[in-house]
C-alpha cells in the first residue's frame, strides 16, 4: 500500500501551490487585486458567458454583453458566434490533460466535441489556482470544479432559452451544443444563446445538478488528442520549437560535480569563435533547483553555441562540490544492513516471536540503482528580458513555481514575470524543477534580445534530479497454515542536507504493513549530495519491485499459488481507512488482481521456459494489477510477450488517453528495469548519453492489454500508478520460468537482457 507515498509527492506540489497562490486554499483575496486583475477574474471586462475559477461565488451575475456576438475571455469557458472555447489549465507533458480536462467541461455542458476548440490557458494562479502536472493529480484535482463550470453554464443556457420561448426550464433539454424544447420542436444553438445567458445570475456551482456516469455521452470514449494532428505534422508545439524575432541562442556549462563554482574560463578565446556574440560567468544563487554557477555562451545559432562550448575551458573550485561514489555507497549500505540498526519506523505486534514460531522463514537483500528521467526533449527555455520584465516560453510541469523561482533569481516582482506554457516532450518529474528557466532568465537579463537556452543530452544526464537508489534487507515468515505471519524490513536510503531525498522515505503504511499483525520497518540514511527528485511514481516505482517480489518469494516458500497467497493477504473487502477514498480498498485491490489473472490466463499450462508473473500496487490512489507473460532462454535472454494491465481509477475521462498512459507506463517500466542505471564517482555522472543509458527499442515492446474496472469512486490519475507493478511482475515471471530470483535493478546487473 502506498497512500503515504502518494501524499509525499503531493506535499511537494502543495508547497509550490501555496507559494504560487498565496495560500494553501487557493482563495483569492480581492482586496489585493488591481482593477485589471479584478475585471479579469470576475468577467466584467466584456460581454458574454463568464464562468471564473471561483465557481463557489454564486451570488455574482455575469457580465452584460457589450456587443452581440462578442465575448470577453473567462477562466475556463467562453462561447461566441464562432464556437465554444474551453481552456486547458494544466501543463501537457504527454499525459493527455489538454484533451481530458476540457472534455470534463464539455460533458457537463452537453457540448458537441466537434464544436469545441481547446486552448492552453495562461499561467495565472488568481484565475486557475493549481496549474501543475505531477502526482497524477490533474484530473482528480480539477474534476469537481470543471464539472461545476460546465453544469452551471448549461443551466444558464437553458434559462436563457426558456425565457426567450416563455416556457418552463424543466421542459427544456440539452444535447450537442443545443437547447431543445421538445413540445414545440424548437431549438437554439448555444452560440445563439450566449449573449442572453451572459445577463443572468451565475448559479451556485455547488447546487447545480451534475450528471451520473450512466448519462455520460462523451466521457469514457476514445477521443483523439487535440494536438495529435499538429504532432504528426511537426508543428511547433514544444519548448524546443520556440522562435522569437531577433532570437539569440545560448548554452550553459556547469561544474560536472554538483556545487562546484567557476575559478576562471577562457572567455576571450570563446568570444572570438565563429557566431559567438558573448560569453560570461554567472555566479548563481546557491540553489541547485534554480541557478548554479556556470559559464554562459550566447551565439547566433544553436550550432555555433554548441561548437563554442566544446572549446570552453573552465577551472572549477570543487571544494564544496559533491564527492559521491556509488561503489563506496554499496559498501556502506552492506555494512549498514549487517549492523541490524537503523531508525525504527514501525514495530507492531510480536515480530520476533512470530519468526521463532514460524516453520518457514526467508531472508533476502534487494538493491536498485539511481536512474535518470531521460525525457526525450532535453531541458530548454526561451526568455526575453525587456523594460524590467521578463517573458518566458517553457516546457515545465510547475509553471507557477517556475514563475516564482525566476522572480526570485532576478530579484524582480512576480507580476513582472510572464510564463507561456508550451507542450513538453516528456517530464516524468524532471520538469517539476525549473533550473533551466532560471538559467535562461539570468542569461536573458544580460542580452538585449530574446534568448533560447538549449541543454544537450549530456547536460540532461549530468544535471538531472535522479531517482534515488536504495537497499533493502527483508525477512519474512509463514505460519503452519501457510499464511504470511511476519515481515521485517531494513531500508538503507539517502539524505541530502539532513533531509531524506525524494522517494527515499518509507512509511509504515506501505503494503503489506497494514494487513499484518507482526511488522517491523527500520531505516538508515546515508549522506548524499547529488540532487535527487521525483521520478514517475516516486518511491512506488522501486518499493513495488522489492515488496511484490519478496511476497512472491514468500508464496514460493509456502508452496502456495501466488495469486491465492496475495489475495489472502488482503483479506475481506474494506477500506483501510474507513471513509477515506484515497486509501486502499482491499476489495478493489482483489478485483483488479482477479481480473488481471483471468485475462492473462493464470493457471493454464505454459511451455518450458515461459511463465506468468503477477504483481499489484496501490499508487497515487490507483489500484493496479499486472500480469507479465515472459520467456527466458538458457543464456538469460528474456522476451516479454504480453503484459495484462487492470486498473480501477474511478470513471475514465478519455479511454484513449487512459489506455495510452497504461501502455506507456509498461514500456517505460520495462525500459528502466532492463538496463538503465546511473553510477556516480567523485560526484560525477558516468553515463553521458543513450549509448550508455539504453532505452527500450521497438522490437522489444510487448503487447499491452489494458482493462478498466468501471466504478463510481472519484477519479484518480493514470500518469504514474501503472508503472510500479511492471518490474515485479516481470521478475516474478522470470523466476517461475527459469528458477533465477532477481533482486537487483536493472536486471542487466544479474546478466539478463532482451
XYZ file of C-alpha atoms in Angstrom:
754
model
C 0.000 0.000 0.000
C 1.362 3.376 -0.934
C -1.033 6.053 0.192
C 1.733 7.766 2.122
C 3.946 7.964 -0.924
C 1.190 9.495 -2.997
C 0.798 12.190 -0.397
C 4.585 12.602 -0.199
C 4.551 13.548 -3.857
C 1.547 15.808 -3.362
C 3.168 17.574 -0.410
C 5.945 18.762 -2.722
C 3.312 20.139 -5.058
C 1.264 21.606 -2.216
C 4.219 23.678 -1.052
C 4.643 25.047 -4.580
C 0.930 25.779 -4.879
C 0.766 27.592 -1.577
C 3.690 29.789 -2.602
C 2.228 30.466 -6.024
C -1.338 31.256 -4.943
C -0.640 32.933 -1.636
C -2.092 30.162 0.489
C -2.991 26.513 0.583
C -6.673 27.154 -0.120
C -6.140 28.876 -3.460
C -8.741 31.514 -2.456
C -8.031 34.908 -3.966
C -8.138 37.976 -1.705
C -9.841 40.559 -3.925
C -8.596 43.347 -1.660
C -5.103 42.678 -3.070
C -6.207 42.762 -6.702
C -5.773 45.697 -9.020
C -8.632 46.891 -11.196
C -7.395 44.988 -14.276
C -6.995 41.696 -12.370
C -10.401 42.134 -10.699
C -12.044 42.616 -14.072
C -10.281 39.566 -15.489
C -11.252 37.397 -12.552
C -14.886 38.429 -12.320
C -15.550 38.585 -16.054
C -16.739 42.210 -16.076
C -14.208 43.198 -18.721
C -16.526 42.338 -21.594
C -19.738 40.691 -22.686
C -20.587 37.029 -22.986
C -20.982 33.978 -20.849
C -18.471 34.187 -17.974
C -17.576 31.446 -15.549
C -14.466 32.066 -13.476
C -12.477 29.695 -11.330
C -14.264 30.941 -8.222
C -17.321 28.887 -9.105
C -18.481 28.965 -5.483
C -19.209 32.698 -5.825
C -22.763 32.069 -6.962
C -24.159 35.446 -5.941
C -22.444 37.448 -8.636
C -24.043 37.948 -12.044
C -22.228 37.504 -15.311
C -21.373 40.439 -17.497
C -23.693 42.474 -19.627
C -22.912 41.982 -23.275
C -21.155 44.886 -24.894
C -21.759 43.753 -28.454
C -23.834 40.931 -29.837
C -21.583 38.001 -30.700
C -18.547 39.429 -28.906
C -17.423 37.943 -25.598
C -14.519 38.588 -23.233
C -12.470 35.566 -22.023
C -13.002 33.876 -18.674
C -11.124 31.279 -16.709
C -12.278 28.088 -18.432
C -15.071 28.670 -20.898
C -16.196 31.207 -23.453
C -18.864 30.995 -26.096
C -19.106 33.256 -29.104
C -20.568 33.242 -32.592
C -17.502 31.361 -33.787
C -17.967 28.489 -31.366
C -17.071 27.154 -27.942
C -13.598 27.604 -26.476
C -12.506 25.647 -23.409
C -9.166 26.383 -21.775
C -6.921 23.585 -20.561
C -5.292 24.936 -17.400
C -2.632 22.324 -16.615
C 0.675 21.565 -18.352
C 0.595 18.967 -21.124
C 3.598 16.645 -20.815
C 2.163 13.717 -22.759
C -0.396 12.561 -20.210
C -3.329 13.890 -22.250
C -4.773 16.514 -19.898
C -5.008 19.182 -22.595
C -7.749 16.993 -24.060
C -9.149 15.338 -20.936
C -9.751 18.418 -18.779
C -11.801 20.263 -21.436
C -13.733 17.034 -22.017
C -14.982 17.205 -18.418
C -16.387 20.695 -19.035
C -17.857 19.668 -22.383
C -19.608 16.649 -20.850
C -21.496 18.663 -18.267
C -22.089 21.445 -20.777
C -23.622 18.936 -23.200
C -21.428 20.390 -25.905
C -20.701 18.527 -29.109
C -16.969 17.835 -29.034
C -16.720 18.843 -32.701
C -17.884 22.332 -31.671
C -15.152 22.740 -29.067
C -11.834 24.445 -29.614
C -9.249 23.847 -26.894
C -6.679 26.432 -25.894
C -3.811 26.194 -23.419
C -4.615 28.646 -20.671
C -2.481 31.471 -19.392
C -0.386 30.810 -16.300
C -2.309 32.658 -13.632
C -2.762 31.466 -10.047
C -5.506 34.002 -9.412
C -7.625 32.543 -12.202
C -6.744 28.861 -12.089
C -5.261 28.119 -8.645
C -3.316 24.872 -9.157
C -1.543 24.561 -12.528
C 0.711 21.544 -12.117
C 1.475 18.299 -13.921
C 2.618 15.980 -11.158
C 1.456 13.435 -8.636
C -1.177 12.147 -11.113
C -3.379 14.878 -9.673
C -4.586 16.879 -12.678
C -7.900 15.090 -13.174
C -8.769 14.389 -9.515
C -7.892 17.966 -8.517
C -9.924 19.548 -11.329
C -12.776 17.029 -11.561
C -15.406 18.762 -9.412
C -14.505 22.303 -10.466
C -14.674 21.547 -14.171
C -17.914 19.604 -13.883
C -19.457 22.518 -11.998
C -18.213 25.002 -14.600
C -19.872 23.018 -17.377
C -23.075 22.322 -15.477
C -23.510 25.938 -14.387
C -23.060 27.140 -17.957
C -25.570 24.592 -19.231
C -28.058 25.742 -16.584
C -27.704 29.359 -17.679
C -28.147 28.471 -21.342
C -31.314 26.547 -20.529
C -32.614 29.505 -18.519
C -31.906 31.848 -21.419
C -33.717 29.605 -23.907
C -36.707 29.079 -21.606
C -37.030 32.828 -21.090
C -36.900 33.518 -24.822
C -39.565 30.909 -25.522
C -41.659 31.711 -22.464
C -41.653 28.100 -21.249
C -40.612 26.317 -18.051
C -36.956 25.351 -17.814
C -37.996 21.826 -16.887
C -39.486 21.447 -20.367
C -36.093 22.056 -21.980
C -33.254 19.640 -22.595
C -29.727 19.927 -23.964
C -27.604 17.928 -26.382
C -24.910 18.619 -28.957
C -24.440 22.302 -28.041
C -28.173 22.938 -28.384
C -31.139 23.616 -26.106
C -34.317 21.808 -27.205
C -37.999 22.349 -26.436
C -39.437 19.036 -27.484
C -43.096 20.014 -27.096
C -42.845 22.747 -29.724
C -39.970 21.318 -31.705
C -37.930 24.461 -31.207
C -34.184 24.526 -30.603
C -31.431 27.091 -30.185
C -27.694 26.639 -30.522
C -25.558 27.696 -27.586
C -23.861 30.346 -29.717
C -27.289 31.912 -30.273
C -27.998 31.981 -26.525
C -24.666 33.018 -25.070
C -25.373 36.745 -25.043
C -28.729 36.226 -23.290
C -27.156 33.831 -20.791
C -24.455 36.373 -20.009
C -27.084 38.668 -18.487
C -28.202 36.032 -15.999
C -27.044 35.460 -12.467
C -24.437 32.715 -12.215
C -25.933 29.877 -10.156
C -24.233 28.496 -7.078
C -21.974 25.898 -8.648
C -22.373 23.558 -5.703
C -26.123 23.467 -6.241
C -26.224 22.728 -9.952
C -27.181 19.194 -10.951
C -24.305 17.050 -12.173
C -24.619 14.049 -14.440
C -24.320 10.486 -13.242
C -21.875 8.204 -15.010
C -24.754 6.422 -16.771
C -25.661 9.681 -18.522
C -22.221 10.421 -19.944
C -22.129 10.760 -23.709
C -18.533 11.983 -24.101
C -16.534 10.769 -21.125
C -15.282 7.200 -21.358
C -14.977 7.327 -25.149
C -11.774 7.258 -27.173
C -11.118 10.856 -28.197
C -8.122 11.837 -30.273
C -5.761 14.284 -28.597
C -6.372 17.889 -29.584
C -2.703 18.261 -30.582
C -2.408 14.973 -32.464
C -2.579 16.387 -35.964
C -0.059 19.080 -35.084
C 2.215 16.488 -33.529
C 2.316 14.167 -36.512
C 2.766 17.057 -38.954
C 5.665 18.532 -36.973
C 4.051 21.784 -35.885
C 5.918 23.926 -33.322
C 4.315 22.853 -30.036
C 7.281 22.160 -27.789
C 9.611 24.459 -25.924
C 12.445 23.427 -28.200
C 10.416 24.702 -31.198
C 10.110 28.289 -29.996
C 11.223 31.097 -32.295
C 11.079 34.796 -31.465
C 12.120 37.754 -33.615
C 15.826 38.506 -33.404
C 16.390 35.497 -31.155
C 19.809 34.547 -29.834
C 20.898 31.060 -28.796
C 22.602 30.070 -25.553
C 24.246 27.160 -23.794
C 25.288 26.947 -20.169
C 28.170 24.958 -18.699
C 28.025 23.955 -15.014
C 30.517 22.038 -12.903
C 30.272 18.270 -13.535
C 30.110 17.760 -9.755
C 27.154 19.495 -8.128
C 28.207 22.501 -6.075
C 31.375 23.491 -7.915
C 31.999 27.137 -8.820
C 33.937 28.917 -11.553
C 37.513 29.988 -10.859
C 38.376 31.018 -14.411
C 37.473 30.336 -18.050
C 38.929 31.110 -21.472
C 36.192 33.643 -22.207
C 38.266 35.843 -24.529
C 39.094 32.882 -26.768
C 35.490 31.693 -26.839
C 34.191 35.165 -27.778
C 36.355 35.082 -30.919
C 34.844 31.833 -32.211
C 32.522 31.930 -35.268
C 28.967 33.024 -34.455
C 29.636 33.749 -30.789
C 28.202 37.033 -29.514
C 29.170 36.860 -25.844
C 30.420 34.597 -23.074
C 30.247 35.336 -19.365
C 30.226 33.796 -15.902
C 27.105 33.610 -13.727
C 27.769 33.240 -10.019
C 24.450 31.547 -9.293
C 22.259 31.904 -6.230
C 23.311 28.729 -4.435
C 20.013 26.936 -5.108
C 20.579 23.731 -7.074
C 16.968 23.888 -8.300
C 17.362 27.417 -9.656
C 20.739 28.849 -10.663
C 24.084 27.188 -10.025
C 27.394 28.823 -11.017
C 28.461 28.396 -14.610
C 29.541 29.883 -17.913
C 27.020 31.119 -20.494
C 27.754 31.319 -24.215
C 25.424 33.357 -26.447
C 25.605 32.891 -30.212
C 23.801 33.471 -33.491
C 22.759 29.812 -33.721
C 22.475 26.758 -31.529
C 25.192 25.072 -33.603
C 27.604 27.946 -33.057
C 26.891 27.902 -29.318
C 27.417 24.139 -29.081
C 30.626 24.274 -31.099
C 31.931 27.029 -28.866
C 31.036 25.054 -25.781
C 33.367 22.299 -26.951
C 36.202 24.836 -26.924
C 35.309 26.183 -23.488
C 37.878 25.522 -20.773
C 36.816 26.094 -17.193
C 38.788 25.769 -13.981
C 36.376 24.713 -11.236
C 36.603 25.157 -7.497
C 35.235 21.862 -6.175
C 35.901 22.495 -2.505
C 32.221 22.306 -1.695
C 31.188 20.075 -4.589
C 29.681 16.607 -4.340
C 32.121 13.716 -3.835
C 29.540 10.917 -4.067
C 30.646 7.405 -5.095
C 28.209 4.621 -5.997
C 30.809 1.893 -5.383
C 31.625 3.288 -1.934
C 27.915 3.598 -1.193
C 27.322 -0.085 -1.925
C 29.952 -0.969 0.674
C 28.422 1.466 3.187
C 24.938 0.074 2.618
C 26.072 -3.513 3.038
C 27.752 -2.585 6.324
C 24.617 -0.782 7.499
C 22.461 -3.822 6.752
C 24.855 -6.119 8.590
C 24.694 -3.856 11.640
C 20.979 -4.506 12.055
C 20.442 -0.957 13.311
C 18.567 1.989 11.869
C 15.729 4.237 12.926
C 12.567 2.356 13.862
C 9.708 3.445 11.599
C 7.275 0.765 12.731
C 7.395 -2.135 15.189
C 4.000 -3.722 15.636
C 2.903 -6.992 17.169
C 5.255 -9.795 18.218
C 7.690 -9.921 15.298
C 10.464 -11.891 16.989
C 8.020 -14.393 18.482
C 6.311 -14.881 15.125
C 9.647 -15.634 13.458
C 10.624 -18.031 16.229
C 7.360 -19.940 15.852
C 7.266 -19.980 12.054
C 8.092 -23.281 10.308
C 9.206 -21.343 7.203
C 11.256 -18.139 7.046
C 13.117 -16.446 4.227
C 15.691 -13.644 4.021
C 16.742 -11.598 1.018
C 18.645 -8.468 0.013
C 17.320 -6.219 -2.764
C 19.048 -3.313 -4.472
C 18.292 -0.802 -7.203
C 20.479 1.832 -8.859
C 19.953 5.521 -9.430
C 18.030 6.381 -12.602
C 17.724 9.374 -14.924
C 14.439 10.798 -16.176
C 15.729 10.663 -19.772
C 12.855 12.727 -21.163
C 13.302 12.885 -24.920
C 13.128 16.677 -25.154
C 16.197 17.990 -23.326
C 15.718 20.916 -20.967
C 15.239 24.253 -22.691
C 13.634 27.633 -22.231
C 13.254 30.818 -24.242
C 13.395 34.104 -22.317
C 13.029 37.757 -23.286
C 14.004 40.415 -20.757
C 12.916 43.975 -21.578
C 11.788 47.061 -19.674
C 12.359 45.424 -16.319
C 10.045 42.496 -17.110
C 10.663 39.022 -18.477
C 8.637 36.742 -20.705
C 9.379 33.001 -20.872
C 8.303 30.106 -23.079
C 8.919 26.971 -21.058
C 8.103 23.237 -21.120
C 7.624 22.933 -17.363
C 5.464 20.782 -15.098
C 5.223 23.556 -12.499
C 4.856 26.862 -14.344
C 3.688 28.812 -11.295
C 6.648 27.599 -9.271
C 8.897 28.436 -12.212
C 7.475 31.958 -12.318
C 8.222 32.442 -8.621
C 11.739 30.998 -8.994
C 12.559 33.292 -11.914
C 11.323 36.315 -9.984
C 13.492 35.362 -7.009
C 16.515 34.657 -9.195
C 16.320 38.000 -10.984
C 15.219 39.960 -7.927
C 12.065 41.289 -9.581
C 8.408 41.213 -8.586
C 6.386 38.156 -9.682
C 3.998 40.383 -11.648
C 6.970 41.268 -13.863
C 7.235 37.642 -14.988
C 5.043 36.121 -17.716
C 5.233 32.384 -18.423
C 3.844 30.810 -21.580
C 3.191 27.093 -21.130
C 4.461 25.029 -24.049
C 3.936 21.330 -24.571
C 6.735 19.263 -23.029
C 8.406 16.285 -24.650
C 8.131 14.168 -21.526
C 8.559 15.131 -17.918
C 8.267 12.171 -15.525
C 9.063 14.525 -12.638
C 12.193 16.152 -14.086
C 10.335 19.283 -15.137
C 8.965 19.834 -11.642
C 12.289 21.627 -11.112
C 12.816 24.784 -13.151
C 16.584 25.283 -13.214
C 16.558 25.727 -16.994
C 14.017 28.552 -16.666
C 16.182 30.353 -14.120
C 19.305 29.897 -16.233
C 17.566 31.232 -19.342
C 16.224 34.187 -17.381
C 19.626 35.059 -15.912
C 21.247 34.889 -19.361
C 18.449 36.910 -20.993
C 18.908 39.657 -18.405
C 22.365 40.213 -19.928
C 21.219 40.147 -23.576
C 19.199 42.769 -25.438
C 17.156 40.182 -27.352
C 15.128 37.022 -26.777
C 17.378 34.073 -25.921
C 16.743 30.352 -26.296
C 18.733 28.250 -23.833
C 19.270 24.693 -25.070
C 20.641 21.836 -22.972
C 22.313 18.874 -24.649
C 21.596 15.251 -23.770
C 24.862 15.234 -21.841
C 23.685 18.274 -19.857
C 20.473 16.441 -19.047
C 22.323 13.359 -17.846
C 24.893 15.299 -15.848
C 22.467 17.638 -14.128
C 19.367 15.551 -13.614
C 17.490 15.219 -10.322
C 17.829 11.459 -10.166
C 15.604 8.691 -8.890
C 17.417 7.605 -5.753
C 18.992 4.185 -5.446
C 18.279 2.022 -2.411
C 18.994 -1.151 -0.481
C 16.580 -3.437 1.381
C 17.144 -6.284 3.779
C 13.989 -8.379 4.224
C 12.871 -11.277 6.338
C 9.502 -12.973 6.151
C 7.705 -15.749 7.995
C 4.964 -18.195 7.032
C 2.960 -19.918 9.751
C 1.856 -23.547 9.899
C -1.250 -22.727 7.864
C 0.895 -21.357 5.029
C -0.068 -17.741 5.696
C 2.251 -14.747 5.820
C 2.676 -14.166 9.554
C 5.554 -11.678 9.987
C 7.545 -9.168 7.964
C 10.777 -7.362 8.793
C 12.449 -4.818 6.522
C 15.534 -2.626 6.844
C 15.774 0.152 4.257
C 19.078 1.905 3.520
C 18.376 5.188 1.770
C 19.858 8.657 1.248
C 19.637 12.098 2.817
C 20.816 15.457 1.498
C 21.496 18.254 3.974
C 19.894 16.139 6.681
C 16.596 15.559 4.845
C 15.595 12.346 3.099
C 15.796 12.633 -0.665
C 12.690 12.436 -2.842
C 11.482 8.828 -2.970
C 13.821 7.959 -0.101
C 11.462 7.561 2.823
C 9.258 4.541 3.526
C 6.288 4.652 5.869
C 4.505 2.044 7.945
C 1.533 2.367 5.595
C 3.205 0.674 2.640
C 1.657 -2.660 1.700
C 1.694 -5.246 3.247
C 2.207 -3.405 6.547
C -1.462 -2.508 7.214
C -2.541 -6.105 6.635
C -0.068 -7.727 9.041
C -0.227 -8.019 12.806
C 3.549 -8.547 13.090
C 5.547 -5.956 11.180
C 8.845 -4.148 11.686
C 10.428 -1.452 9.491
C 13.750 0.236 10.177
C 15.611 2.798 8.097
C 19.191 4.034 7.747
C 20.086 7.113 5.698
C 23.458 7.745 4.054
C 24.731 11.253 3.295
C 24.364 12.170 -0.367
C 24.981 15.430 -2.273
C 23.987 14.659 -5.876
C 20.446 16.016 -6.414
C 17.552 13.557 -6.358
C 13.992 14.283 -7.372
C 10.549 12.916 -8.056
C 10.680 10.203 -10.734
C 7.491 8.777 -12.232
C 5.547 7.318 -9.264
C 8.068 8.489 -6.644
C 9.028 5.745 -4.213
C 6.381 3.383 -5.552
C 8.437 2.763 -8.683
C 11.077 0.857 -6.679
C 9.337 -0.140 -3.447
C 6.913 -2.174 -5.546
C 9.783 -4.178 -7.043
C 11.087 -5.022 -3.579
C 7.803 -5.712 -1.811
C 5.960 -7.554 -4.582
C 8.998 -9.660 -5.491
C 9.561 -10.688 -1.876
C 5.869 -11.511 -1.468
C 6.319 -13.898 -4.372
C 9.364 -15.356 -2.618
C 7.201 -15.991 0.434
C 4.472 -17.613 -1.661
C 7.059 -19.939 -3.197
C 8.478 -20.710 0.257
C 4.973 -21.532 1.476
C 4.435 -23.702 -1.626
C 1.327 -21.672 -2.388
C -0.071 -20.323 -5.632
C 0.995 -16.688 -5.830
C -2.471 -15.442 -6.790
C -4.083 -17.244 -3.871
C -1.359 -16.141 -1.458
C -1.592 -12.475 -2.494
C -5.386 -12.341 -2.252
C -5.212 -13.940 1.186
C -3.001 -11.111 2.460
C -5.689 -8.552 1.590
C -8.417 -10.377 3.483
C -12.032 -9.210 3.469
C -13.148 -6.207 1.369
C -12.774 -2.983 3.364
C -11.303 0.489 3.296
C -8.024 0.515 5.118
C -9.109 3.894 6.488
C -12.890 3.986 6.704
C -14.334 6.876 4.739
C -11.005 7.854 3.173
C -11.406 7.377 -0.564
C -7.671 7.976 -1.011
C -6.737 4.917 0.993
C -6.524 1.389 -0.335
C -9.719 -0.626 -0.574
C -8.912 -4.312 -0.279
C -11.968 -5.245 -2.328
C -10.914 -3.014 -5.214
C -7.390 -4.436 -4.965
C -8.671 -8.008 -5.067
C -10.937 -7.225 -8.011
C -8.141 -5.903 -10.241
C -5.875 -8.816 -9.251
C -8.528 -11.402 -10.079
C -9.434 -9.802 -13.402
C -5.786 -9.430 -14.453
C -5.174 -13.105 -13.670
C -8.293 -14.133 -15.562
C -7.482 -12.016 -18.641
C -3.900 -13.291 -18.714
C -4.884 -16.967 -18.446
C -3.442 -17.562 -14.983
C -3.085 -21.257 -14.168
C -3.069 -22.501 -17.740
C -0.149 -24.718 -18.857
C 2.855 -22.818 -20.228
C 5.732 -24.044 -22.472
C 9.051 -24.870 -20.875
C 10.971 -21.685 -20.071
C 7.880 -19.490 -20.183
C 5.718 -18.310 -17.291
C 3.338 -15.674 -15.972
C 4.302 -13.246 -13.221
C 1.829 -11.262 -11.111
C 2.130 -8.025 -9.135
C -0.211 -5.463 -7.578
C 0.420 -1.974 -6.305
C -1.586 0.887 -4.856
C -0.013 4.109 -6.065
C -1.368 7.641 -6.351
C -4.770 6.289 -5.256
C -4.888 3.881 -8.200
C -5.465 0.150 -7.721
C -3.403 -1.585 -10.439
C -2.591 -5.257 -11.104
C -0.372 -6.549 -13.888
C 0.494 -9.982 -15.238
C 3.584 -10.410 -17.438
C 3.982 -13.281 -19.896
C 7.745 -13.892 -20.153
C 10.024 -16.488 -21.703
C 13.657 -16.986 -20.660
C 16.363 -18.706 -22.693
C 19.282 -20.677 -21.293
C 21.615 -17.710 -21.962
C 19.396 -15.338 -19.939
C 17.726 -13.671 -22.904
C 14.188 -12.686 -21.999
C 11.178 -11.877 -24.122
C 8.176 -10.154 -22.611
C 5.365 -11.364 -24.851
C 2.435 -9.633 -23.229
C 1.551 -7.557 -20.198
C -2.023 -7.506 -18.955
C -2.962 -4.379 -17.014
C -6.152 -3.987 -14.977
C -6.861 -0.700 -13.232
C -9.546 0.753 -11.007
C -9.139 4.531 -11.044
C -12.807 5.524 -10.977
C -14.540 6.983 -14.049
C -12.411 7.098 -17.182
C -12.397 10.506 -18.847
C -10.712 9.699 -22.174
C -10.374 5.991 -22.848
C -7.722 6.549 -25.499
C -5.515 8.564 -23.161
C -6.108 6.192 -20.245
C -5.025 3.194 -22.312
C -2.044 5.172 -23.600
C -0.883 6.012 -20.080
C -1.007 2.362 -19.020
C 0.777 1.233 -22.164
C 3.394 3.941 -21.782
C 3.929 3.041 -18.138
C 4.589 -0.579 -19.072
C 7.104 0.390 -21.767
C 8.785 2.941 -19.504
C 8.905 0.487 -16.611
C 10.315 -2.279 -18.788
C 12.921 0.043 -20.291
C 14.117 1.162 -16.877
C 14.034 -2.343 -15.422
C 16.204 -3.852 -18.148
C 19.421 -1.860 -18.280
C 19.104 1.716 -17.065
C 21.342 2.831 -14.233
C 23.225 5.932 -13.225
C 26.517 5.500 -11.430
C 28.446 8.313 -9.781
C 32.116 8.556 -8.919
C 33.751 11.619 -7.357
C 30.437 13.413 -7.731
C 30.419 12.914 -11.496
C 27.807 11.093 -13.537
C 29.429 8.305 -15.538
C 26.652 7.834 -18.118
C 26.535 10.648 -20.670
C 24.119 9.640 -23.418
C 21.783 6.899 -24.626
C 24.662 4.732 -25.821
C 25.437 4.269 -22.107
C 21.869 4.555 -20.841
C 19.858 2.330 -23.147
C 16.208 2.905 -23.925
C 13.891 0.054 -24.906
C 13.725 -0.419 -28.684
C 10.518 -1.015 -30.613
C 11.184 -4.702 -31.476
C 11.275 -5.489 -27.743
C 7.996 -3.762 -26.893
C 5.425 -6.274 -25.631
C 1.752 -6.439 -26.412
C -0.030 -4.498 -23.678
C -3.659 -5.351 -22.939
C -5.385 -2.745 -20.795
C -8.665 -3.187 -18.946
C -10.501 -0.881 -16.566
C -12.970 -1.717 -13.828
C -15.603 0.978 -14.160
C -16.504 2.371 -10.755
C -18.226 5.407 -9.322
C -15.434 6.314 -6.947
C -13.879 9.744 -7.576
C -11.443 9.577 -10.499
C -7.737 9.311 -9.842
C -4.808 9.865 -12.185
C -3.079 7.413 -14.506
C 0.228 9.025 -15.396
C 2.080 7.109 -12.698
C 0.294 4.193 -10.966
C 0.585 1.669 -13.813
C 4.391 1.758 -13.739
C 5.209 0.271 -10.286
C 3.769 -3.257 -10.810
C 5.679 -3.870 -14.048
C 9.133 -4.746 -12.706
C 7.975 -7.235 -10.044
C 5.510 -8.857 -12.470
C 8.300 -9.468 -14.997
C 10.832 -10.545 -12.383
C 8.366 -12.958 -10.784
C 7.731 -14.456 -14.218
C 11.488 -14.803 -14.796
C 11.796 -16.778 -11.570
C 8.892 -19.059 -12.468
C 10.327 -19.636 -15.945
C 13.987 -20.063 -15.022
C 14.356 -20.501 -11.262
C 16.559 -17.390 -11.057
C 15.407 -14.874 -8.433
C 16.233 -11.309 -9.489
C 16.952 -8.984 -6.578
C 18.802 -6.201 -8.422
C 17.656 -3.449 -10.783
C 18.438 -3.090 -13.558
C 18.284 -6.795 -14.292
C 21.305 -6.457 -16.591
C 23.296 -6.444 -13.345
C 22.343 -10.122 -12.990
C 23.162 -10.987 -16.589
C 19.709 -10.702 -18.198
C 18.990 -8.915 -21.462
C 16.476 -8.820 -24.296
